[in-house]
Amino acid sequence: MSDPIKPDVNLDLKGLLCPMPVVKLQLAVKKMAAGQIIEGVATDPGVMADIPAWARTSGNELVSIEQQGKEYHFVVRKTT
Amino acid sequence: MEKDNKLSMVVFSGDMDKVMAAFIIATGAAASGMDVTMFFTFWGLKAIQKDSSLTGKGLFGRMLGLMNRGGIDTIGPSRFNFGGMGRWMMKTMMKQKNVASLPELRDMAIELGVKMMPCQMSMDVLEVGADKMLPATTPPVGVAAFVEEAVHSKATLFI
């Protein structure tokens, strides 16, 4: 399963618990330009609900989020 | 009235667990692109005192300062504190599970631009001077300042 989108930024959120995954994600997204892609990995199961909610509230596009074993991989495109 | 993408919250409690909830919600909302204002009143002031140095001017104020030390690392949970044992245990458990500590959460809130307003009247009653507040806080304000924030907010909370 290969990802056709090449990320501009990679973010390691492993080991972090609420609220740190969304906080670190926002701090990383803030430094990016509109249209850029960020790919992240987390281990907190809470991100499956939290990152989609963060994307809806902040107005960024969640391209994908999926569980791979004990990790949660996601791709976000900065829209604003 | 036009509402901004803003969250306003009153932090009345000075208990470790409730202050933690307040900072988690504040950082989460700020991370989601909301403007966040926290109004710290009464016991909540303890969470934005820069350290746990003694406060108070008169006899009662000094007694209160002694029994009710401020500083975010000094405050205990609302239940099962047992004179500090509970605080130590909770901190240890949070560390083991790699949850951000209260000082870290507060630093993160500051970094995300969360506005922190201390309540002037509570500071007067509890005899806590403005010099005891964190530099990141606004000058002390009154209720009207909070109400102005609240009427422009989509969400308001009292903790």
JSON list of C-alpha atoms in Angstrom, two decimals:
[
{"chain": "A", "resi": 1, "resn": "MET", "atom": "CA", "xyz": [0.00, 0.00, 0.00]},
{"chain": "A", "resi": 2, "resn": "SER", "atom": "CA", "xyz": [1.95, 3.02, -1.20]},
{"chain": "A", "resi": 3, "resn": "ASP", "atom": "CA", "xyz": [1.00, 6.59, -0.55]},
{"chain": "A", "resi": 4, "resn": "PRO", "atom": "CA", "xyz": [0.95, 8.61, -3.77]},
{"chain": "A", "resi": 5, "resn": "ILE", "atom": "CA", "xyz": [1.19, 11.92, -1.88]},
{"chain": "A", "resi": 6, "resn": "LYS", "atom": "CA", "xyz": [4.66, 13.03, -0.90]},
{"chain": "A", "resi": 7, "resn": "PRO", "atom": "CA", "xyz": [4.59, 14.91, 2.43]},
{"chain": "A", "resi": 8, "resn": "ASP", "atom": "CA", "xyz": [6.40, 18.22, 2.90]},
{"chain": "A", "resi": 9, "resn": "VAL", "atom": "CA", "xyz": [6.66, 17.67, 6.64]},
{"chain": "A", "resi": 10, "resn": "ASN", "atom": "CA", "xyz": [6.88, 14.55, 8.80]},
{"chain": "A", "resi": 11, "resn": "LEU", "atom": "CA", "xyz": [5.69, 14.61, 12.39]},
{"chain": "A", "resi": 12, "resn": "ASP", "atom": "CA", "xyz": [6.40, 12.06, 15.10]},
{"chain": "A", "resi": 13, "resn": "LEU", "atom": "CA", "xyz": [3.71, 12.11, 17.82]},
{"chain": "A", "resi": 14, "resn": "LYS", "atom": "CA", "xyz": [4.48, 8.68, 19.25]},
{"chain": "A", "resi": 15, "resn": "GLY", "atom": "CA", "xyz": [4.04, 8.38, 23.01]},
{"chain": "A", "resi": 16, "resn": "LEU", "atom": "CA", "xyz": [2.12, 11.64, 23.33]},
{"chain": "A", "resi": 17, "resn": "LEU", "atom": "CA", "xyz": [-1.30, 11.79, 24.96]},
{"chain": "A", "resi": 18, "resn": "CYS", "atom": "CA", "xyz": [-4.17, 14.30, 24.77]},
{"chain": "A", "resi": 19, "resn": "PRO", "atom": "CA", "xyz": [-3.93, 17.22, 24.14]},
{"chain": "A", "resi": 20, "resn": "MET", "atom": "CA", "xyz": [-0.35, 17.05, 22.85]},
{"chain": "A", "resi": 21, "resn": "PRO", "atom": "CA", "xyz": [-0.95, 15.34, 19.46]},
{"chain": "A", "resi": 22, "resn": "VAL", "atom": "CA", "xyz": [-3.25, 18.13, 18.23]},
{"chain": "A", "resi": 23, "resn": "VAL", "atom": "CA", "xyz": [-1.15, 20.83, 19.89]},
{"chain": "A", "resi": 24, "resn": "LYS", "atom": "CA", "xyz": [2.06, 19.62, 18.21]},
{"chain": "A", "resi": 25, "resn": "LEU", "atom": "CA", "xyz": [0.19, 19.14, 14.94]},
{"chain": "A", "resi": 26, "resn": "GLN", "atom": "CA", "xyz": [-1.09, 22.71, 15.02]},
{"chain": "A", "resi": 27, "resn": "LEU", "atom": "CA", "xyz": [2.35, 24.11, 15.88]},
{"chain": "A", "resi": 28, "resn": "ALA", "atom": "CA", "xyz": [3.80, 22.22, 12.89]},
{"chain": "A", "resi": 29, "resn": "VAL", "atom": "CA", "xyz": [0.98, 23.25, 10.53]},
{"chain": "A", "resi": 30, "resn": "LYS", "atom": "CA", "xyz": [1.39, 26.89, 11.58]},
{"chain": "A", "resi": 31, "resn": "LYS", "atom": "CA", "xyz": [4.91, 26.89, 10.12]},
{"chain": "A", "resi": 32, "resn": "MET", "atom": "CA", "xyz": [3.74, 25.43, 6.78]},
{"chain": "A", "resi": 33, "resn": "ALA", "atom": "CA", "xyz": [2.50, 27.19, 3.66]},
{"chain": "A", "resi": 34, "resn": "ALA", "atom": "CA", "xyz": [-1.06, 26.71, 2.38]},
{"chain": "A", "resi": 35, "resn": "GLY", "atom": "CA", "xyz": [-1.37, 23.58, 0.24]},
{"chain": "A", "resi": 36, "resn": "GLN", "atom": "CA", "xyz": [1.53, 21.78, 1.89]},
{"chain": "A", "resi": 37, "resn": "ILE", "atom": "CA", "xyz": [1.14, 18.23, 3.18]},
{"chain": "A", "resi": 38, "resn": "ILE", "atom": "CA", "xyz": [2.03, 16.92, 6.61]},
{"chain": "A", "resi": 39, "resn": "GLU", "atom": "CA", "xyz": [2.25, 13.24, 7.44]},
{"chain": "A", "resi": 40, "resn": "GLY", "atom": "CA", "xyz": [2.19, 12.15, 11.08]},
{"chain": "A", "resi": 41, "resn": "VAL", "atom": "CA", "xyz": [2.29, 9.09, 13.23]},
{"chain": "A", "resi": 42, "resn": "ALA", "atom": "CA", "xyz": [0.86, 8.74, 16.75]},
{"chain": "A", "resi": 43, "resn": "THR", "atom": "CA", "xyz": [0.30, 5.95, 19.27]},
{"chain": "A", "resi": 44, "resn": "ASP", "atom": "CA", "xyz": [-2.60, 7.42, 21.26]},
{"chain": "A", "resi": 45, "resn": "PRO", "atom": "CA", "xyz": [-5.85, 5.73, 20.09]},
{"chain": "A", "resi": 46, "resn": "GLY", "atom": "CA", "xyz": [-7.63, 9.02, 20.90]},
{"chain": "A", "resi": 47, "resn": "VAL", "atom": "CA", "xyz": [-6.21, 10.61, 17.74]},
{"chain": "A", "resi": 48, "resn": "MET", "atom": "CA", "xyz": [-8.63, 8.59, 15.60]},
{"chain": "A", "resi": 49, "resn": "ALA", "atom": "CA", "xyz": [-11.38, 10.90, 16.90]},
{"chain": "A", "resi": 50, "resn": "ASP", "atom": "CA", "xyz": [-9.28, 13.95, 17.69]},
{"chain": "A", "resi": 51, "resn": "ILE", "atom": "CA", "xyz": [-7.40, 14.58, 14.47]},
{"chain": "A", "resi": 52, "resn": "PRO", "atom": "CA", "xyz": [-10.55, 14.47, 12.29]},
{"chain": "A", "resi": 53, "resn": "ALA", "atom": "CA", "xyz": [-12.25, 16.83, 14.81]},
{"chain": "A", "resi": 54, "resn": "TRP", "atom": "CA", "xyz": [-9.21, 19.11, 14.80]},
{"chain": "A", "resi": 55, "resn": "ALA", "atom": "CA", "xyz": [-9.27, 19.21, 10.99]},
{"chain": "A", "resi": 56, "resn": "ARG", "atom": "CA", "xyz": [-12.99, 20.15, 10.94]},
{"chain": "A", "resi": 57, "resn": "THR", "atom": "CA", "xyz": [-12.57, 22.88, 13.57]},
{"chain": "A", "resi": 58, "resn": "SER", "atom": "CA", "xyz": [-9.35, 24.34, 12.22]},
{"chain": "A", "resi": 59, "resn": "GLY", "atom": "CA", "xyz": [-10.51, 24.10, 8.61]},
{"chain": "A", "resi": 60, "resn": "ASN", "atom": "CA", "xyz": [-7.65, 21.92, 7.38]},
{"chain": "A", "resi": 61, "resn": "GLU", "atom": "CA", "xyz": [-8.15, 18.93, 5.11]},
{"chain": "A", "resi": 62, "resn": "LEU", "atom": "CA", "xyz": [-7.72, 15.45, 6.53]},
{"chain": "A", "resi": 63, "resn": "VAL", "atom": "CA", "xyz": [-6.52, 13.42, 3.55]},
{"chain": "A", "resi": 64, "resn": "SER", "atom": "CA", "xyz": [-6.34, 10.10, 5.38]},
{"chain": "A", "resi": 65, "resn": "ILE", "atom": "CA", "xyz": [-6.09, 8.51, 8.81]},
{"chain": "A", "resi": 66, "resn": "GLU", "atom": "CA", "xyz": [-5.61, 4.82, 9.46]},
{"chain": "A", "resi": 67, "resn": "GLN", "atom": "CA", "xyz": [-4.49, 2.37, 12.08]},
{"chain": "A", "resi": 68, "resn": "GLN", "atom": "CA", "xyz": [-1.41, 0.28, 11.31]},
{"chain": "A", "resi": 69, "resn": "GLY", "atom": "CA", "xyz": [-0.87, -2.11, 14.20]},
{"chain": "A", "resi": 70, "resn": "LYS", "atom": "CA", "xyz": [-0.32, 0.01, 17.29]},
{"chain": "A", "resi": 71, "resn": "GLU", "atom": "CA", "xyz": [0.31, 3.17, 15.28]},
{"chain": "A", "resi": 72, "resn": "TYR", "atom": "CA", "xyz": [-2.04, 5.71, 13.77]},
{"chain": "A", "resi": 73, "resn": "HIS", "atom": "CA", "xyz": [-0.91, 7.30, 10.52]},
{"chain": "A", "resi": 74, "resn": "PHE", "atom": "CA", "xyz": [-2.49, 10.41, 9.10]},
{"chain": "A", "resi": 75, "resn": "VAL", "atom": "CA", "xyz": [-2.04, 12.88, 6.27]},
{"chain": "A", "resi": 76, "resn": "VAL", "atom": "CA", "xyz": [-3.26, 16.48, 6.47]},
{"chain": "A", "resi": 77, "resn": "ARG", "atom": "CA", "xyz": [-3.22, 19.21, 3.84]},
{"chain": "A", "resi": 78, "resn": "LYS", "atom": "CA", "xyz": [-2.99, 22.77, 5.10]},
{"chain": "A", "resi": 79, "resn": "THR", "atom": "CA", "xyz": [-5.80, 24.69, 3.42]},
{"chain": "A", "resi": 80, "resn": "THR", "atom": "CA", "xyz": [-5.64, 28.14, 5.00]},
{"chain": "B", "resi": 1, "resn": "MET", "atom": "CA", "xyz": [-24.01, 40.24, 18.27]},
{"chain": "B", "resi": 2, "resn": "GLU", "atom": "CA", "xyz": [-21.40, 38.76, 15.95]},
{"chain": "B", "resi": 3, "resn": "LYS", "atom": "CA", "xyz": [-19.65, 35.84, 17.57]},
{"chain": "B", "resi": 4, "resn": "ASP", "atom": "CA", "xyz": [-15.97, 35.24, 17.01]},
{"chain": "B", "resi": 5, "resn": "ASN", "atom": "CA", "xyz": [-14.31, 31.85, 16.77]},
{"chain": "B", "resi": 6, "resn": "LYS", "atom": "CA", "xyz": [-13.49, 32.16, 20.44]},
{"chain": "B", "resi": 7, "resn": "LEU", "atom": "CA", "xyz": [-13.68, 30.19, 23.68]},
{"chain": "B", "resi": 8, "resn": "SER", "atom": "CA", "xyz": [-13.91, 32.00, 27.01]},
{"chain": "B", "resi": 9, "resn": "MET", "atom": "CA", "xyz": [-13.54, 30.26, 30.30]},
{"chain": "B", "resi": 10, "resn": "VAL", "atom": "CA", "xyz": [-13.69, 31.13, 33.97]},
{"chain": "B", "resi": 11, "resn": "VAL", "atom": "CA", "xyz": [-11.15, 29.19, 36.02]},
{"chain": "B", "resi": 12, "resn": "PHE", "atom": "CA", "xyz": [-12.54, 29.42, 39.55]},
{"chain": "B", "resi": 13, "resn": "SER", "atom": "CA", "xyz": [-11.02, 26.22, 40.93]},
{"chain": "B", "resi": 14, "resn": "GLY", "atom": "CA", "xyz": [-7.45, 26.00, 42.14]},
{"chain": "B", "resi": 15, "resn": "ASP", "atom": "CA", "xyz": [-7.51, 22.19, 42.25]},
{"chain": "B", "resi": 16, "resn": "MET", "atom": "CA", "xyz": [-4.86, 20.43, 40.24]},
{"chain": "B", "resi": 17, "resn": "ASP", "atom": "CA", "xyz": [-7.27, 18.15, 38.36]},
{"chain": "B", "resi": 18, "resn": "LYS", "atom": "CA", "xyz": [-9.70, 20.91, 37.42]},
{"chain": "B", "resi": 19, "resn": "VAL", "atom": "CA", "xyz": [-6.92, 23.31, 36.42]},
{"chain": "B", "resi": 20, "resn": "MET", "atom": "CA", "xyz": [-5.54, 20.53, 34.27]},
{"chain": "B", "resi": 21, "resn": "ALA", "atom": "CA", "xyz": [-8.89, 20.09, 32.54]},
{"chain": "B", "resi": 22, "resn": "ALA", "atom": "CA", "xyz": [-8.99, 23.85, 31.96]},
{"chain": "B", "resi": 23, "resn": "PHE", "atom": "CA", "xyz": [-5.54, 23.92, 30.33]},
{"chain": "B", "resi": 24, "resn": "ILE", "atom": "CA", "xyz": [-6.22, 20.81, 28.23]},
{"chain": "B", "resi": 25, "resn": "ILE", "atom": "CA", "xyz": [-9.40, 22.38, 26.81]},
{"chain": "B", "resi": 26, "resn": "ALA", "atom": "CA", "xyz": [-7.65, 25.73, 26.34]},
{"chain": "B", "resi": 27, "resn": "THR", "atom": "CA", "xyz": [-4.69, 24.24, 24.46]},
{"chain": "B", "resi": 28, "resn": "GLY", "atom": "CA", "xyz": [-6.95, 21.97, 22.42]},
{"chain": "B", "resi": 29, "resn": "ALA", "atom": "CA", "xyz": [-9.17, 24.87, 21.36]},
{"chain": "B", "resi": 30, "resn": "ALA", "atom": "CA", "xyz": [-6.19, 27.11, 20.60]},
{"chain": "B", "resi": 31, "resn": "ALA", "atom": "CA", "xyz": [-4.65, 24.28, 18.56]},
{"chain": "B", "resi": 32, "resn": "SER", "atom": "CA", "xyz": [-7.91, 24.08, 16.59]},
{"chain": "B", "resi": 33, "resn": "GLY", "atom": "CA", "xyz": [-7.53, 27.71, 15.61]},
{"chain": "B", "resi": 34, "resn": "MET", "atom": "CA", "xyz": [-9.79, 29.31, 18.22]},
{"chain": "B", "resi": 35, "resn": "ASP", "atom": "CA", "xyz": [-8.95, 32.42, 20.21]},
{"chain": "B", "resi": 36, "resn": "VAL", "atom": "CA", "xyz": [-8.98, 31.43, 23.86]},
{"chain": "B", "resi": 37, "resn": "THR", "atom": "CA", "xyz": [-9.42, 33.60, 26.94]},
{"chain": "B", "resi": 38, "resn": "MET", "atom": "CA", "xyz": [-9.07, 32.27, 30.47]},
{"chain": "B", "resi": 39, "resn": "PHE", "atom": "CA", "xyz": [-10.30, 34.41, 33.37]},
{"chain": "B", "resi": 40, "resn": "PHE", "atom": "CA", "xyz": [-8.69, 33.29, 36.62]},
{"chain": "B", "resi": 41, "resn": "THR", "atom": "CA", "xyz": [-10.64, 34.14, 39.73]},
{"chain": "B", "resi": 42, "resn": "PHE", "atom": "CA", "xyz": [-10.53, 33.15, 43.40]},
{"chain": "B", "resi": 43, "resn": "TRP", "atom": "CA", "xyz": [-8.73, 29.83, 43.95]},
{"chain": "B", "resi": 44, "resn": "GLY", "atom": "CA", "xyz": [-7.98, 29.72, 40.25]},
{"chain": "B", "resi": 45, "resn": "LEU", "atom": "CA", "xyz": [-5.43, 32.51, 40.74]},
{"chain": "B", "resi": 46, "resn": "LYS", "atom": "CA", "xyz": [-3.07, 29.91, 42.16]},
{"chain": "B", "resi": 47, "resn": "ALA", "atom": "CA", "xyz": [-2.64, 28.46, 38.68]},
{"chain": "B", "resi": 48, "resn": "ILE", "atom": "CA", "xyz": [-1.13, 31.67, 37.28]},
{"chain": "B", "resi": 49, "resn": "GLN", "atom": "CA", "xyz": [1.04, 32.71, 40.22]},
{"chain": "B", "resi": 50, "resn": "LYS", "atom": "CA", "xyz": [4.64, 32.57, 39.05]},
{"chain": "B", "resi": 51, "resn": "ASP", "atom": "CA", "xyz": [5.83, 30.64, 42.10]},
{"chain": "B", "resi": 52, "resn": "SER", "atom": "CA", "xyz": [4.67, 29.42, 45.50]},
{"chain": "B", "resi": 53, "resn": "SER", "atom": "CA", "xyz": [6.10, 32.34, 47.48]},
{"chain": "B", "resi": 54, "resn": "LEU", "atom": "CA", "xyz": [4.06, 33.55, 50.45]},
{"chain": "B", "resi": 55, "resn": "THR", "atom": "CA", "xyz": [1.32, 36.11, 49.90]},
{"chain": "B", "resi": 56, "resn": "GLY", "atom": "CA", "xyz": [-0.80, 38.32, 52.14]},
{"chain": "B", "resi": 57, "resn": "LYS", "atom": "CA", "xyz": [-0.48, 41.62, 53.93]},
{"chain": "B", "resi": 58, "resn": "GLY", "atom": "CA", "xyz": [-2.75, 41.49, 56.99]},
{"chain": "B", "resi": 59, "resn": "LEU", "atom": "CA", "xyz": [-3.07, 38.66, 59.54]},
{"chain": "B", "resi": 60, "resn": "PHE", "atom": "CA", "xyz": [-5.86, 36.83, 57.70]},
{"chain": "B", "resi": 61, "resn": "GLY", "atom": "CA", "xyz": [-4.24, 37.36, 54.31]},
{"chain": "B", "resi": 62, "resn": "ARG", "atom": "CA", "xyz": [-0.95, 35.91, 55.54]},
{"chain": "B", "resi": 63, "resn": "MET", "atom": "CA", "xyz": [-2.69, 32.96, 57.20]},
{"chain": "B", "resi": 64, "resn": "LEU", "atom": "CA", "xyz": [-4.46, 32.28, 53.94]},
{"chain": "B", "resi": 65, "resn": "GLY", "atom": "CA", "xyz": [-1.22, 32.64, 52.00]},
{"chain": "B", "resi": 66, "resn": "LEU", "atom": "CA", "xyz": [0.39, 30.06, 54.27]},
{"chain": "B", "resi": 67, "resn": "MET", "atom": "CA", "xyz": [-2.42, 27.51, 54.07]},
{"chain": "B", "resi": 68, "resn": "ASN", "atom": "CA", "xyz": [-3.27, 28.13, 50.46]},
{"chain": "B", "resi": 69, "resn": "ARG", "atom": "CA", "xyz": [0.05, 28.30, 48.66]},
{"chain": "B", "resi": 70, "resn": "GLY", "atom": "CA", "xyz": [-0.12, 29.37, 45.04]},
{"chain": "B", "resi": 71, "resn": "GLY", "atom": "CA", "xyz": [2.01, 28.13, 42.15]},
{"chain": "B", "resi": 72, "resn": "ILE", "atom": "CA", "xyz": [0.96, 25.55, 39.61]},
{"chain": "B", "resi": 73, "resn": "ASP", "atom": "CA", "xyz": [3.26, 22.87, 41.01]},
{"chain": "B", "resi": 74, "resn": "THR", "atom": "CA", "xyz": [1.95, 23.27, 44.56]},
{"chain": "B", "resi": 75, "resn": "ILE", "atom": "CA", "xyz": [-1.76, 22.74, 43.99]},
{"chain": "B", "resi": 76, "resn": "GLY", "atom": "CA", "xyz": [-3.34, 19.38, 44.83]},
{"chain": "B", "resi": 77, "resn": "PRO", "atom": "CA", "xyz": [-6.21, 17.37, 43.33]},
{"chain": "B", "resi": 78, "resn": "SER", "atom": "CA", "xyz": [-9.82, 18.08, 44.37]},
{"chain": "B", "resi": 79, "resn": "ARG", "atom": "CA", "xyz": [-10.10, 14.61, 45.92]},
{"chain": "B", "resi": 80, "resn": "PHE", "atom": "CA", "xyz": [-7.68, 12.32, 47.76]},
{"chain": "B", "resi": 81, "resn": "ASN", "atom": "CA", "xyz": [-4.93, 14.89, 48.24]},
{"chain": "B", "resi": 82, "resn": "PHE", "atom": "CA", "xyz": [-4.11, 13.60, 51.76]},
{"chain": "B", "resi": 83, "resn": "GLY", "atom": "CA", "xyz": [-1.87, 16.54, 52.57]},
{"chain": "B", "resi": 84, "resn": "GLY", "atom": "CA", "xyz": [0.14, 16.32, 49.37]},
{"chain": "B", "resi": 85, "resn": "MET", "atom": "CA", "xyz": [0.43, 12.51, 49.05]},
{"chain": "B", "resi": 86, "resn": "GLY", "atom": "CA", "xyz": [-2.34, 12.47, 46.45]},
{"chain": "B", "resi": 87, "resn": "ARG", "atom": "CA", "xyz": [-0.67, 15.22, 44.45]},
{"chain": "B", "resi": 88, "resn": "TRP", "atom": "CA", "xyz": [2.61, 13.32, 44.42]},
{"chain": "B", "resi": 89, "resn": "MET", "atom": "CA", "xyz": [0.87, 10.08, 43.43]},
{"chain": "B", "resi": 90, "resn": "MET", "atom": "CA", "xyz": [-1.11, 11.69, 40.61]},
{"chain": "B", "resi": 91, "resn": "LYS", "atom": "CA", "xyz": [1.97, 13.48, 39.28]},
{"chain": "B", "resi": 92, "resn": "THR", "atom": "CA", "xyz": [3.89, 10.20, 39.32]},
{"chain": "B", "resi": 93, "resn": "MET", "atom": "CA", "xyz": [1.09, 8.35, 37.54]},
{"chain": "B", "resi": 94, "resn": "MET", "atom": "CA", "xyz": [0.80, 11.08, 34.92]},
{"chain": "B", "resi": 95, "resn": "LYS", "atom": "CA", "xyz": [4.55, 10.99, 34.34]},
{"chain": "B", "resi": 96, "resn": "GLN", "atom": "CA", "xyz": [4.54, 7.21, 33.95]},
{"chain": "B", "resi": 97, "resn": "LYS", "atom": "CA", "xyz": [1.88, 7.52, 31.28]},
{"chain": "B", "resi": 98, "resn": "ASN", "atom": "CA", "xyz": [3.70, 10.39, 29.58]},
{"chain": "B", "resi": 99, "resn": "VAL", "atom": "CA", "xyz": [0.87, 12.88, 30.06]},
{"chain": "B", "resi": 100, "resn": "ALA", "atom": "CA", "xyz": [2.03, 16.49, 29.86]},
{"chain": "B", "resi": 101, "resn": "SER", "atom": "CA", "xyz": [2.53, 18.07, 33.29]},
{"chain": "B", "resi": 102, "resn": "LEU", "atom": "CA", "xyz": [0.59, 21.15, 34.39]},
{"chain": "B", "resi": 103, "resn": "PRO", "atom": "CA", "xyz": [3.56, 23.53, 33.93]},
{"chain": "B", "resi": 104, "resn": "GLU", "atom": "CA", "xyz": [4.11, 22.08, 30.43]},
{"chain": "B", "resi": 105, "resn": "LEU", "atom": "CA", "xyz": [0.43, 22.52, 29.56]},
{"chain": "B", "resi": 106, "resn": "ARG", "atom": "CA", "xyz": [0.48, 26.10, 30.79]},
{"chain": "B", "resi": 107, "resn": "ASP", "atom": "CA", "xyz": [3.66, 26.87, 28.81]},
{"chain": "B", "resi": 108, "resn": "MET", "atom": "CA", "xyz": [1.98, 25.36, 25.76]},
{"chain": "B", "resi": 109, "resn": "ALA", "atom": "CA", "xyz": [-1.09, 27.56, 26.31]},
{"chain": "B", "resi": 110, "resn": "ILE", "atom": "CA", "xyz": [1.18, 30.61, 26.46]},
{"chain": "B", "resi": 111, "resn": "GLU", "atom": "CA", "xyz": [2.96, 29.53, 23.27]},
{"chain": "B", "resi": 112, "resn": "LEU", "atom": "CA", "xyz": [-0.39, 29.10, 21.51]},
{"chain": "B", "resi": 113, "resn": "GLY", "atom": "CA", "xyz": [-1.38, 32.64, 22.47]},
{"chain": "B", "resi": 114, "resn": "VAL", "atom": "CA", "xyz": [-4.04, 31.85, 25.08]},
{"chain": "B", "resi": 115, "resn": "LYS", "atom": "CA", "xyz": [-5.01, 35.07, 26.86]},
{"chain": "B", "resi": 116, "resn": "MET", "atom": "CA", "xyz": [-4.87, 34.78, 30.66]},
{"chain": "B", "resi": 117, "resn": "MET", "atom": "CA", "xyz": [-6.64, 37.41, 32.71]},
{"chain": "B", "resi": 118, "resn": "PRO", "atom": "CA", "xyz": [-6.33, 37.59, 36.53]},
{"chain": "B", "resi": 119, "resn": "CYS", "atom": "CA", "xyz": [-9.32, 38.88, 38.50]},
{"chain": "B", "resi": 120, "resn": "GLN", "atom": "CA", "xyz": [-8.50, 42.09, 40.35]},
{"chain": "B", "resi": 121, "resn": "MET", "atom": "CA", "xyz": [-11.15, 41.71, 43.05]},
{"chain": "B", "resi": 122, "resn": "SER", "atom": "CA", "xyz": [-10.01, 38.19, 44.01]},
{"chain": "B", "resi": 123, "resn": "MET", "atom": "CA", "xyz": [-6.45, 39.43, 44.15]},
{"chain": "B", "resi": 124, "resn": "ASP", "atom": "CA", "xyz": [-7.54, 42.18, 46.53]},
{"chain": "B", "resi": 125, "resn": "VAL", "atom": "CA", "xyz": [-9.54, 39.80, 48.76]},
{"chain": "B", "resi": 126, "resn": "LEU", "atom": "CA", "xyz": [-6.89, 37.08, 48.89]},
{"chain": "B", "resi": 127, "resn": "GLU", "atom": "CA", "xyz": [-4.13, 39.70, 49.13]},
{"chain": "B", "resi": 128, "resn": "VAL", "atom": "CA", "xyz": [-2.18, 38.43, 46.15]},
{"chain": "B", "resi": 129, "resn": "GLY", "atom": "CA", "xyz": [-0.22, 41.24, 44.48]},
{"chain": "B", "resi": 130, "resn": "ALA", "atom": "CA", "xyz": [0.12, 41.75, 40.73]},
{"chain": "B", "resi": 131, "resn": "ASP", "atom": "CA", "xyz": [3.87, 41.11, 41.18]},
{"chain": "B", "resi": 132, "resn": "LYS", "atom": "CA", "xyz": [2.99, 37.47, 42.01]},
{"chain": "B", "resi": 133, "resn": "MET", "atom": "CA", "xyz": [1.40, 36.85, 38.62]},
{"chain": "B", "resi": 134, "resn": "LEU", "atom": "CA", "xyz": [3.15, 35.26, 35.64]},
{"chain": "B", "resi": 135, "resn": "PRO", "atom": "CA", "xyz": [4.52, 37.82, 33.17]},
{"chain": "B", "resi": 136, "resn": "ALA", "atom": "CA", "xyz": [2.41, 36.20, 30.44]},
{"chain": "B", "resi": 137, "resn": "THR", "atom": "CA", "xyz": [-0.85, 37.27, 32.13]},
{"chain": "B", "resi": 138, "resn": "THR", "atom": "CA", "xyz": [-2.69, 40.47, 31.25]},
{"chain": "B", "resi": 139, "resn": "PRO", "atom": "CA", "xyz": [-2.91, 43.22, 33.88]},
{"chain": "B", "resi": 140, "resn": "PRO", "atom": "CA", "xyz": [-5.68, 42.40, 36.42]},
{"chain": "B", "resi": 141, "resn": "VAL", "atom": "CA", "xyz": [-9.22, 42.99, 35.16]},
{"chain": "B", "resi": 142, "resn": "GLY", "atom": "CA", "xyz": [-12.81, 43.01, 36.42]},
{"chain": "B", "resi": 143, "resn": "VAL", "atom": "CA", "xyz": [-15.98, 41.16, 35.53]},
{"chain": "B", "resi": 144, "resn": "ALA", "atom": "CA", "xyz": [-16.90, 43.51, 32.68]},
{"chain": "B", "resi": 145, "resn": "ALA", "atom": "CA", "xyz": [-13.70, 42.59, 30.88]},
{"chain": "B", "resi": 146, "resn": "PHE", "atom": "CA", "xyz": [-14.62, 38.91, 31.07]},
{"chain": "B", "resi": 147, "resn": "VAL", "atom": "CA", "xyz": [-18.22, 39.54, 30.04]},
{"chain": "B", "resi": 148, "resn": "GLU", "atom": "CA", "xyz": [-16.99, 41.40, 26.99]},
{"chain": "B", "resi": 149, "resn": "GLU", "atom": "CA", "xyz": [-14.90, 38.36, 26.03]},
{"chain": "B", "resi": 150, "resn": "ALA", "atom": "CA", "xyz": [-17.80, 36.01, 26.75]},
{"chain": "B", "resi": 151, "resn": "VAL", "atom": "CA", "xyz": [-20.42, 37.80, 24.64]},
{"chain": "B", "resi": 152, "resn": "HIS", "atom": "CA", "xyz": [-18.16, 37.50, 21.61]},
{"chain": "B", "resi": 153, "resn": "SER", "atom": "CA", "xyz": [-17.46, 33.81, 22.24]},
{"chain": "B", "resi": 154, "resn": "LYS", "atom": "CA", "xyz": [-19.04, 30.77, 20.64]},
{"chain": "B", "resi": 155, "resn": "ALA", "atom": "CA", "xyz": [-18.33, 28.71, 23.72]},
{"chain": "B", "resi": 156, "resn": "THR", "atom": "CA", "xyz": [-18.05, 29.59, 27.41]},
{"chain": "B", "resi": 157, "resn": "LEU", "atom": "CA", "xyz": [-17.04, 27.37, 30.31]},
{"chain": "B", "resi": 158, "resn": "PHE", "atom": "CA", "xyz": [-16.89, 27.65, 34.09]},
{"chain": "B", "resi": 159, "resn": "ILE", "atom": "CA", "xyz": [-14.35, 25.40, 35.76]}
]
